[in-house]
Short mmCIF file of C-alpha atoms in Angstrom, two decimals:
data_model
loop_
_atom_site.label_atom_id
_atom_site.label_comp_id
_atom_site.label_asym_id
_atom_site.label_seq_id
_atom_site.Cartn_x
_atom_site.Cartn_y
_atom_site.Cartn_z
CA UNK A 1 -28.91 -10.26 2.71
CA UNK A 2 -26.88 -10.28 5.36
CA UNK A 3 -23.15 -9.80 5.93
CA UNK A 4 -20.29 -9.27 8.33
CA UNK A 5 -17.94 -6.67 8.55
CA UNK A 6 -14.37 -7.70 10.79
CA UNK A 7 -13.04 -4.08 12.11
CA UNK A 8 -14.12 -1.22 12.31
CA UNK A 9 -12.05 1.74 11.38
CA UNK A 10 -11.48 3.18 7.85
CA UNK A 11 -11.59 0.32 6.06
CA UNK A 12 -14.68 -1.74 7.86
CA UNK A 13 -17.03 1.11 8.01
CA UNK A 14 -16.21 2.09 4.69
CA UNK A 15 -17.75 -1.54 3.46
CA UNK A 16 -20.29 -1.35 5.68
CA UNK A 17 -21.87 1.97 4.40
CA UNK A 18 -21.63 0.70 0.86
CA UNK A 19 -23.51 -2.34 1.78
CA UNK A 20 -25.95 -0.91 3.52
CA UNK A 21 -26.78 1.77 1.10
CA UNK A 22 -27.52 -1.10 -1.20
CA UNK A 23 -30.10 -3.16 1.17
CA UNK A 24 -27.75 -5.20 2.79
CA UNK A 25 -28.12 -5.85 6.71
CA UNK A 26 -24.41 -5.14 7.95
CA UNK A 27 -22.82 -6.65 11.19
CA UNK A 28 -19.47 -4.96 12.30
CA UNK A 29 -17.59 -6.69 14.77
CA UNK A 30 -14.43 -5.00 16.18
CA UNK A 31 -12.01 -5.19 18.76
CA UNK A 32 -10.49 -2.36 20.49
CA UNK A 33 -11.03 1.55 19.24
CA UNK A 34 -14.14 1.23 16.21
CA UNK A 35 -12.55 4.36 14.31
CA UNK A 36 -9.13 5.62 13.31
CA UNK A 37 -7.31 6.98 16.07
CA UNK A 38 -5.38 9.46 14.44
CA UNK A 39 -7.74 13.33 15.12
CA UNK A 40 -6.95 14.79 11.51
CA UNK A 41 -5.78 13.24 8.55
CA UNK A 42 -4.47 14.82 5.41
CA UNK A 43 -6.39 13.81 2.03
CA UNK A 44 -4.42 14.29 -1.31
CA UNK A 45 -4.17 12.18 -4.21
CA UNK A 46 -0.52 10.95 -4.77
CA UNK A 47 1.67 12.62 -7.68
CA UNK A 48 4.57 10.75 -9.42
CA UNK A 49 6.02 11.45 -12.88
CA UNK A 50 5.23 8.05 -14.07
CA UNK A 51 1.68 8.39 -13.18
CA UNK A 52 1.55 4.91 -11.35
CA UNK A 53 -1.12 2.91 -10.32
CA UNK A 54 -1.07 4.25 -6.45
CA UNK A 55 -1.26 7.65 -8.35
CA UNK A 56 -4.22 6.99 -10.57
CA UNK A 57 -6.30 5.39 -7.69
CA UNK A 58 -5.95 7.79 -4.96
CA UNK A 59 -7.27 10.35 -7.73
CA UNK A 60 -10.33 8.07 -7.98
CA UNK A 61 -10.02 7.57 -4.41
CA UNK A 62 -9.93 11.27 -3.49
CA UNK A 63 -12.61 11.89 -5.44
CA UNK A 64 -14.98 9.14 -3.81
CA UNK A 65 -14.20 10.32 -0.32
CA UNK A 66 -14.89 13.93 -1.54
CA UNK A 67 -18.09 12.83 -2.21
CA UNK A 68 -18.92 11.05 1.24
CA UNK A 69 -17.70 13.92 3.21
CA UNK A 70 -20.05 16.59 1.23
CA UNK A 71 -23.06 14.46 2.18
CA UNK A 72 -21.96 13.09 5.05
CA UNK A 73 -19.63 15.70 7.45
CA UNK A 74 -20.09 19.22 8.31
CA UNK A 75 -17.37 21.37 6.43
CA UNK A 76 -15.55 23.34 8.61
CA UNK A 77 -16.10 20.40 11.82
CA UNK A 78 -15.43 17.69 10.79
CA UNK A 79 -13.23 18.21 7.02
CA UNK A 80 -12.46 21.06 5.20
CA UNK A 81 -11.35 21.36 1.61
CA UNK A 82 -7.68 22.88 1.87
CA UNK A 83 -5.20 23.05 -0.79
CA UNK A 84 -2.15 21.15 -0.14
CA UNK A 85 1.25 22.72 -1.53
CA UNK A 86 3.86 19.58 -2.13
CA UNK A 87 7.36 21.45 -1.77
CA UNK A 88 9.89 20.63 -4.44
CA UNK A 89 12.64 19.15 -2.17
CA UNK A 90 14.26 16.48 -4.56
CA UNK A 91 16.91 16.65 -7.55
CA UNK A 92 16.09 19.41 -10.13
CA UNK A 93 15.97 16.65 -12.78
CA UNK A 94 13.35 14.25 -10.90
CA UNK A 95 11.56 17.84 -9.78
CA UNK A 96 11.17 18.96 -13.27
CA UNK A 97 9.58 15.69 -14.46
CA UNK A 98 7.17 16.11 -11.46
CA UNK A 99 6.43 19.44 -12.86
CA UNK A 100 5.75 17.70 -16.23
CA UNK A 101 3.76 15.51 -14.85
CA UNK A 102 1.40 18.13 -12.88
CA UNK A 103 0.49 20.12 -16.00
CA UNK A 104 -0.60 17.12 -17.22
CA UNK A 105 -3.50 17.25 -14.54
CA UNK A 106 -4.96 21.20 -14.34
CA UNK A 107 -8.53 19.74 -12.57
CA UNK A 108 -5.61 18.29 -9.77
CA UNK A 109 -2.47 20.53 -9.65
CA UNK A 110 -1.25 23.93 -9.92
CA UNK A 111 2.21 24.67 -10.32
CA UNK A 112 4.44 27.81 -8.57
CA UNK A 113 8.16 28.23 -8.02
CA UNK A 114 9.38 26.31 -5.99
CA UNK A 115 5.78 24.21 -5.35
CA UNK A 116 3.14 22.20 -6.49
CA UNK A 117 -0.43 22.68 -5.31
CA UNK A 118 -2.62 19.92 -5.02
CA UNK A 119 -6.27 21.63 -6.18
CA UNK A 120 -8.53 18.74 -4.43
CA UNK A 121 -7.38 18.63 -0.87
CA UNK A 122 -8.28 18.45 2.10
CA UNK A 123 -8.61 17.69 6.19
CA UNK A 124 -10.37 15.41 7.35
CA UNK A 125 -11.21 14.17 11.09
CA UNK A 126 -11.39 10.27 10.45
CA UNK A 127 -13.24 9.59 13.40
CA UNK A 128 -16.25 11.89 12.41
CA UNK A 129 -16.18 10.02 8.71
CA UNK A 130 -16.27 6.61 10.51
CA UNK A 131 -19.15 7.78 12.96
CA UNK A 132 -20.87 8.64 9.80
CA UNK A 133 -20.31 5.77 7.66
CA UNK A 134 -21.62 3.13 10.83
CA UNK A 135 -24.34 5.41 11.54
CA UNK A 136 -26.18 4.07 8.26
CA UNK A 137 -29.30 2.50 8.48
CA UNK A 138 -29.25 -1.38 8.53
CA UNK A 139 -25.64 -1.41 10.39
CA UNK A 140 -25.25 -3.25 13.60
CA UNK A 141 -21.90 -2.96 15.24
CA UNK A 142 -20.52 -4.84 17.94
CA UNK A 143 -17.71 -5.14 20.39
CA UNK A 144 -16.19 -8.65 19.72
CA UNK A 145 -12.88 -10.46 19.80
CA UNK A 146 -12.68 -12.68 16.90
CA UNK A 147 -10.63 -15.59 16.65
CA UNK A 148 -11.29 -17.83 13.72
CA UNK A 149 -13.48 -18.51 10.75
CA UNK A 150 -15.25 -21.91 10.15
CA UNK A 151 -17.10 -22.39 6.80
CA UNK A 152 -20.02 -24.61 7.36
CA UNK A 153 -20.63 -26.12 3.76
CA UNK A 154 -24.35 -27.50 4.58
CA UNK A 155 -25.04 -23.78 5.00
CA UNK A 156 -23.03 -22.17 2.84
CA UNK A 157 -21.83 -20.02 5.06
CA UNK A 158 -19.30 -18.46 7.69
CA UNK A 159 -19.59 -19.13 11.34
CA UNK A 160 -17.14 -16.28 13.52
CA UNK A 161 -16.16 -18.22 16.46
CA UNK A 162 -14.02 -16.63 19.99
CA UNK A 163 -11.24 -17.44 21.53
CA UNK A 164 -13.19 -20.55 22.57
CA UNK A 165 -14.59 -21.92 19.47
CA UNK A 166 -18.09 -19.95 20.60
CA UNK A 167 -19.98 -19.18 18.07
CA UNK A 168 -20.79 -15.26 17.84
CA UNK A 169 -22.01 -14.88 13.71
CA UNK A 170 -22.80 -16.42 10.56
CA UNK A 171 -23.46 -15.55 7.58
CA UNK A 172 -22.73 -16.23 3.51
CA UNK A 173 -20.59 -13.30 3.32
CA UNK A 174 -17.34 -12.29 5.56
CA UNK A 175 -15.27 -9.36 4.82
CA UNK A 176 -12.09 -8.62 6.72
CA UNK A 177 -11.30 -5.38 7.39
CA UNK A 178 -9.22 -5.37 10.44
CA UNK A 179 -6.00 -4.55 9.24
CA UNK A 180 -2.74 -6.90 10.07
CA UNK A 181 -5.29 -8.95 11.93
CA UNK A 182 -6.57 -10.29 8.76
CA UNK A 183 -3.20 -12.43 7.56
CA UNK A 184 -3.83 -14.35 11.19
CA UNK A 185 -7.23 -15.10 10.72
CA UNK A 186 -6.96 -15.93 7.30
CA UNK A 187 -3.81 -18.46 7.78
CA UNK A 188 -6.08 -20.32 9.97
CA UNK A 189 -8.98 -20.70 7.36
CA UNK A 190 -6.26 -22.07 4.99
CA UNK A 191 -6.22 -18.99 3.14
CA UNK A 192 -2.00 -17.24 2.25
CA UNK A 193 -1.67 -13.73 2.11
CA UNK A 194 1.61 -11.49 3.12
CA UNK A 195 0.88 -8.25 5.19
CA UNK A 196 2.89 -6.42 7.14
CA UNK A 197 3.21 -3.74 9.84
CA UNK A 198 4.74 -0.61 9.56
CA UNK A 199 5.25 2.02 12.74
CA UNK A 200 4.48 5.94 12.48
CA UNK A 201 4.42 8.60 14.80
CA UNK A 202 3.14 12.26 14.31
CA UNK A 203 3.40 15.61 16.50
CA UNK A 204 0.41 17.88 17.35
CA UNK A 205 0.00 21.35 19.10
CA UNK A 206 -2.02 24.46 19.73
CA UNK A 207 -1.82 26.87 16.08
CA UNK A 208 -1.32 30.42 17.50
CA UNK A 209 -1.61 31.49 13.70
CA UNK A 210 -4.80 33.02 12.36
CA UNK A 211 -5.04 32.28 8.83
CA UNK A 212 -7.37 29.46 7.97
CA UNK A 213 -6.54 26.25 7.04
CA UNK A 214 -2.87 25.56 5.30
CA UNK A 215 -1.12 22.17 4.79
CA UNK A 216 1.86 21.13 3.08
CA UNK A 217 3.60 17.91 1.93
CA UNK A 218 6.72 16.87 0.89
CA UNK A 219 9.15 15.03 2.81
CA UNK A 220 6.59 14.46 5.82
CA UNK A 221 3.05 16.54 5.98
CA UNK A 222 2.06 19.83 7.85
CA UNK A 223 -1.85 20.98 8.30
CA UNK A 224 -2.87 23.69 10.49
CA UNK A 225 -6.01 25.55 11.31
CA UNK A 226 -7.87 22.93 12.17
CA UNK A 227 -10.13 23.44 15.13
CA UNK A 228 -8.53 22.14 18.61
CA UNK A 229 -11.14 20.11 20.11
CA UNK A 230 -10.47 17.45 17.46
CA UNK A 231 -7.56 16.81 19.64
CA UNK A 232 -8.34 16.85 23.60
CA UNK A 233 -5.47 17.61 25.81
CA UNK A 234 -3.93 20.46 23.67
CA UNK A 235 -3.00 23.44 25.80
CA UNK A 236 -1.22 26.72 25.16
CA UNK A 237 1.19 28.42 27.64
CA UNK A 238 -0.98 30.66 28.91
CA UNK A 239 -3.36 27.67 29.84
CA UNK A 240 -6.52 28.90 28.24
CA UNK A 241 -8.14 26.18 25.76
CA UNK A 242 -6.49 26.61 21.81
CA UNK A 243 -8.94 27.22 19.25
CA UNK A 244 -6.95 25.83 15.91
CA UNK A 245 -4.19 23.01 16.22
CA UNK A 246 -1.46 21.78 13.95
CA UNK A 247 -0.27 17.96 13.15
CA UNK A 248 3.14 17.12 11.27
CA UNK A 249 3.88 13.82 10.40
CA UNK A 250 4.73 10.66 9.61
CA UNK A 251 7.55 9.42 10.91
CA UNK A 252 8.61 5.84 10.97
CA UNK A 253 12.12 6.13 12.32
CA UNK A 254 12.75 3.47 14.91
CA UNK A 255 16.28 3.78 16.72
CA UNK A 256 17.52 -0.18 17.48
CA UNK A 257 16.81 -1.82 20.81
CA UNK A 258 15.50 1.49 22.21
CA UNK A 259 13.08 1.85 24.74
CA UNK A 260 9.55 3.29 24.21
CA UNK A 261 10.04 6.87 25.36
CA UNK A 262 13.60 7.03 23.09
CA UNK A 263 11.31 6.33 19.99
CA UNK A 264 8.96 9.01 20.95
CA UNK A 265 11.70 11.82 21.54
CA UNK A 266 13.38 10.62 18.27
CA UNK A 267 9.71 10.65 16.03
CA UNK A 268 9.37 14.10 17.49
CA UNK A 269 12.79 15.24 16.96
CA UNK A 270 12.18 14.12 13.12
CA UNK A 271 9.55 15.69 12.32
CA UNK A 272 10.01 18.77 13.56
CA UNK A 273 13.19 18.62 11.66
CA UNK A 274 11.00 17.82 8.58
CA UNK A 275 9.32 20.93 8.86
CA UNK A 276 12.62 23.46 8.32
CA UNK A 277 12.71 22.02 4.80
CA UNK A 278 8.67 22.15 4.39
CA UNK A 279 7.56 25.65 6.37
CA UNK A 280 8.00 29.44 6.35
CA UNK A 281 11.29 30.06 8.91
CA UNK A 282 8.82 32.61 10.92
CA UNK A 283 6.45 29.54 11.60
CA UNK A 284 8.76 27.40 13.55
CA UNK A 285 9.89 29.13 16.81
CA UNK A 286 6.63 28.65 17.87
CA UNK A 287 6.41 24.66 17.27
CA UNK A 288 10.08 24.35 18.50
CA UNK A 289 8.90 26.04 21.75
CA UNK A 290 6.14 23.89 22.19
CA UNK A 291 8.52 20.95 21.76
CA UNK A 292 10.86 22.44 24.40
CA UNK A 293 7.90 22.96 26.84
CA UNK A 294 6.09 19.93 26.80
CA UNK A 295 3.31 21.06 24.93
CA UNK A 296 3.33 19.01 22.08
CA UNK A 297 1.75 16.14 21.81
CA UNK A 298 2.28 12.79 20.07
CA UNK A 299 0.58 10.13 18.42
CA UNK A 300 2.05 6.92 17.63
CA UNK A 301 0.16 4.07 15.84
CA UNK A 302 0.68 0.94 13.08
CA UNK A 303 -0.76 0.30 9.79
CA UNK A 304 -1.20 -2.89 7.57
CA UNK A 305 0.44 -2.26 4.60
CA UNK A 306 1.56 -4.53 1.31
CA UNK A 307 5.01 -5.15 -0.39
CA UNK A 308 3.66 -2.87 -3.68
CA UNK A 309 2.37 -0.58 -1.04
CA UNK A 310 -1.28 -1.12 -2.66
CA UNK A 311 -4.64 -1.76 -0.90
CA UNK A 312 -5.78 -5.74 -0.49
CA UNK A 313 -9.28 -5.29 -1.87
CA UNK A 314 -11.91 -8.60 -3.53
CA UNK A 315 -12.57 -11.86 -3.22
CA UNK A 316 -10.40 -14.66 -1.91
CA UNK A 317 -10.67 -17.96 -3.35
CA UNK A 318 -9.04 -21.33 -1.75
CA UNK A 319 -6.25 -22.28 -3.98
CA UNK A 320 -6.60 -26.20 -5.52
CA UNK A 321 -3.71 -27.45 -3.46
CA UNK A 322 -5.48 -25.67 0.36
CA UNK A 323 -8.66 -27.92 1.46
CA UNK A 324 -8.30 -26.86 4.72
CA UNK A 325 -11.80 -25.33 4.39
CA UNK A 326 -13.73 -27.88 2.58
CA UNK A 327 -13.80 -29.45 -0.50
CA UNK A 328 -16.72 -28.32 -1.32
CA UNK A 329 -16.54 -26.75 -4.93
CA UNK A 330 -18.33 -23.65 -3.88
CA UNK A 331 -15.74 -23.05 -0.98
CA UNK A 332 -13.16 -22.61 -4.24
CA UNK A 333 -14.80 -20.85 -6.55
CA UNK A 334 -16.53 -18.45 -5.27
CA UNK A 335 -15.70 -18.65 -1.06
CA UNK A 336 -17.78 -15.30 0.15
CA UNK A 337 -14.53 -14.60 2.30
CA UNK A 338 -13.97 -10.97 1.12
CA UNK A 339 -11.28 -8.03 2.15
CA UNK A 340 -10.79 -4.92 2.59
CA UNK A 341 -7.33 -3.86 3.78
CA UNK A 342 -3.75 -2.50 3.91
CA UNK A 343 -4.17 1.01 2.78
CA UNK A 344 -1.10 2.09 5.25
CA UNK A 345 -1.64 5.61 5.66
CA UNK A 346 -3.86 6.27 3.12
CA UNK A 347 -7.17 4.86 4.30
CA UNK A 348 -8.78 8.49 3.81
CA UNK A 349 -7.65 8.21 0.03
CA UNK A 350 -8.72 3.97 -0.13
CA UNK A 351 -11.48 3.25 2.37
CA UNK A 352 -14.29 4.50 0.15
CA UNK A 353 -13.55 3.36 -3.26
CA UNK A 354 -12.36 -0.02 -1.82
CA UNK A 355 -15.80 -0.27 0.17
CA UNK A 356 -17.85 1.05 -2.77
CA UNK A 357 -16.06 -1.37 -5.08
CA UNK A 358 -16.64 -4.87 -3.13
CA UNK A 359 -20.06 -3.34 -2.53
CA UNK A 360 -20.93 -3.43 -5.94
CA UNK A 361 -19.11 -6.78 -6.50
CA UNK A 362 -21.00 -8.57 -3.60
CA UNK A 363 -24.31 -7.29 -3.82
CA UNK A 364 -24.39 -6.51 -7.82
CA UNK A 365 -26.51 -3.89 -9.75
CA UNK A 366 -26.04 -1.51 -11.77
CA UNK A 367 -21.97 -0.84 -12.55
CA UNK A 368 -21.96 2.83 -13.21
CA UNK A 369 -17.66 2.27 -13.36
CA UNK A 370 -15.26 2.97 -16.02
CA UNK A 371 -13.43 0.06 -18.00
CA UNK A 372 -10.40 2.35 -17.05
CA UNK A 373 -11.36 2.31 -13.33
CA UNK A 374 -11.64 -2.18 -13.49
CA UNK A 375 -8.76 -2.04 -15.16
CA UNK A 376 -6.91 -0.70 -11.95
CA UNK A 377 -9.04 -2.22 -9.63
CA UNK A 378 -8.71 -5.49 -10.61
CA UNK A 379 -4.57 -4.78 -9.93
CA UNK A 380 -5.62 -4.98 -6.24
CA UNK A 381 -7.12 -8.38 -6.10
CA UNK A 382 -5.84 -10.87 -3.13
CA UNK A 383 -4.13 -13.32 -5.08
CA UNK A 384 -2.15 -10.30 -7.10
CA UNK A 385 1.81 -11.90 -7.18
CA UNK A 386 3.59 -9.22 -5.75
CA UNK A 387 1.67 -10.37 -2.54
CA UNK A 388 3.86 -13.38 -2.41
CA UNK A 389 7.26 -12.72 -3.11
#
């Protein structure tokens, strides 16, 4: 069978691995950059007293990406495991019921003083896993600006059409993966779904420290040790090439009506002021002086994200009152328009078990899943009604 995959980053070649593994022929078409842009990203499972849904998946989540970077990265490279200590910077009351709520989970958490430690960590370069993931067998990728979606109901299937109605694909199956660029092409098939767009910006430099992989979260996130070519253009003041660099992020601080270069010195300026609450004192003077030199370096970037601030993962199906498909009964009960998206910045924690999931749910075969694990699952589904307040 054969199916198309719209974007490529996280979230695309996430799908498309999962397909392919299963026999499917897999065409990605993206636009722009075909992997995350970001050179290191933290994974770690969310923690909140309640145990939420966002905290129950990324465990599942975690643990599914674990598994793809084991077989698929070289430890050490490309990801390392790294336990992540989660300072305890809120009210004593709402830090004690965290605390309650990590001994509740010894495979997960450890608990110290003043920190938690989160046991199943790690770094992770998301370009590597995405190189991985595409370099399946029986995935074609391929640079291409898509504009619309036509469903052809004498075929039964989806043509991908440019900017000028050319047609560039087809096939019975379509999943979007391509971020805030899904809600356009979907209002044009007829289809309603809310996303939105939310701005971050992190800080990177050279790690003059020599003591392996550490990371921290809290208010913001702090990883260090990772090696420096992950991130070309780092330099140290004496000029010679870094061997380990750090990244602190995310902030999504904009200041109103200010030009580009004011919202980079005020991202910066945040999280480095982020870090006095999360780090040892004796390991800032050396960030602050790379901010006062010049030789940090910034990232800044968007992510699709929901109103629940959970992944968009299944099938879509044309509502009763939209025919701006076709009336063609098929079209609404079972479309084969499929997505994959919104994970904000926690595509390392999503991207896999979303893939895996619709995978399994397209192509069929043995369900090896836990009642427990459809359960939450099914809480992501397109039509969910949180996604249209």
């Amino acid at each position: 069978m054969k199916i198309i995959v719209i974007g490529a980053g996280l979230a695309g070649a996430a799908c498309a691995y999962a397909l392919a593994k299963r026999g499917a022929q897999v065409q990605v078409l993206h636009q722009g950059a075909a992997a995350s842009e970001l050179p290191v990203g933290m994974l770690v499972p969310h923690l909140s007293w309640q145990d939420v849904l966002i905290s129950q998946l990324s465990r599942l989540g975690v643990s599914c990406t674990f598994s793809h970077a084991r077989a698929l990265l070289r430890e050490g490279v490309d990801w390392q495991p790294c336990p992540v200590r989660q300072r305890l910077l809120d009210t004593p009351e709402r830090n004690a019921r965290l605390v309650e709520a990590a001994r509740h989970l010894p495979d997960w958490m450890a608990v110290e003083h003043d920190a938690l430690v989160h046991l199943q960590a790690a770094w992770i370069a998301p370009q590597a896993l995405v190189r991985a993931w595409l370099q399946q067998p029986g995935i074609a990728v391929q640079a291409a600006a898509v504009a619309s979606l036509r469903f052809e109901s004498g075929l039964q299937e989806w043509q991908v059409l440019d900017a000028q109605g050319n047609h560039m694909a087809q096939a019975a199956h379509v999943i979007l993966a391509n971020g805030i660029g899904a809600e356009a092409l979907l209002r044009r098939t007829g289809f309603k779904l809310n996303l939105s767009e939310v701005a971050g910006q992190v800080a990177m430099g050279f790690w003059p420290r020599d003591e392996g992989s550490v990371a921290f979260n809290g208010n913001g996130h702090f990883m260090a040790g990772m090696p420096a070519d992950l991130c070309p253009g780092l330099r140290s003041p004496t000029g010679a090439s870094p061997a380990a660099m750090w990244l602190s992020g995310s902030s999504y601080e904009r200041p109103p009506f200010a030009p580009p270069e004011a919202h980079k010195r005020a991202g910066l300026q945040t999280n480095l002021a982020r870090l006095r609450d999360l780090l040892p004192a004796a390991w800032l003077p050396p960030l602050e002086a790379q901010s006062a030199s010049g030789d940090m370096l910034s990232w800044e970037g968007h992510r699709c994200t929901t109103s629940d601030r959970l992944p968009v993962v299944g099938t879509l199906r044309l509502p009763d009152s939209q025919d701006a498909v076709a009336a063609d009964n098929l079209a609404r009960k079972h479309s084969g328009l499929h997505i994959s998206t919104a994970m904000g910045s926690r595509g390392l924690s999503f991207a896999a078990l979303c893939g895996e999931w619709l995978a399994q749910r397209i192509l069929g075969g043995a369900d090896t899943s836990s009642a427990e694990r459809e359960a939450w699952m099914a809480q992501l589904r397109p039509d969910r009604p949180a996604l249209f307040l």
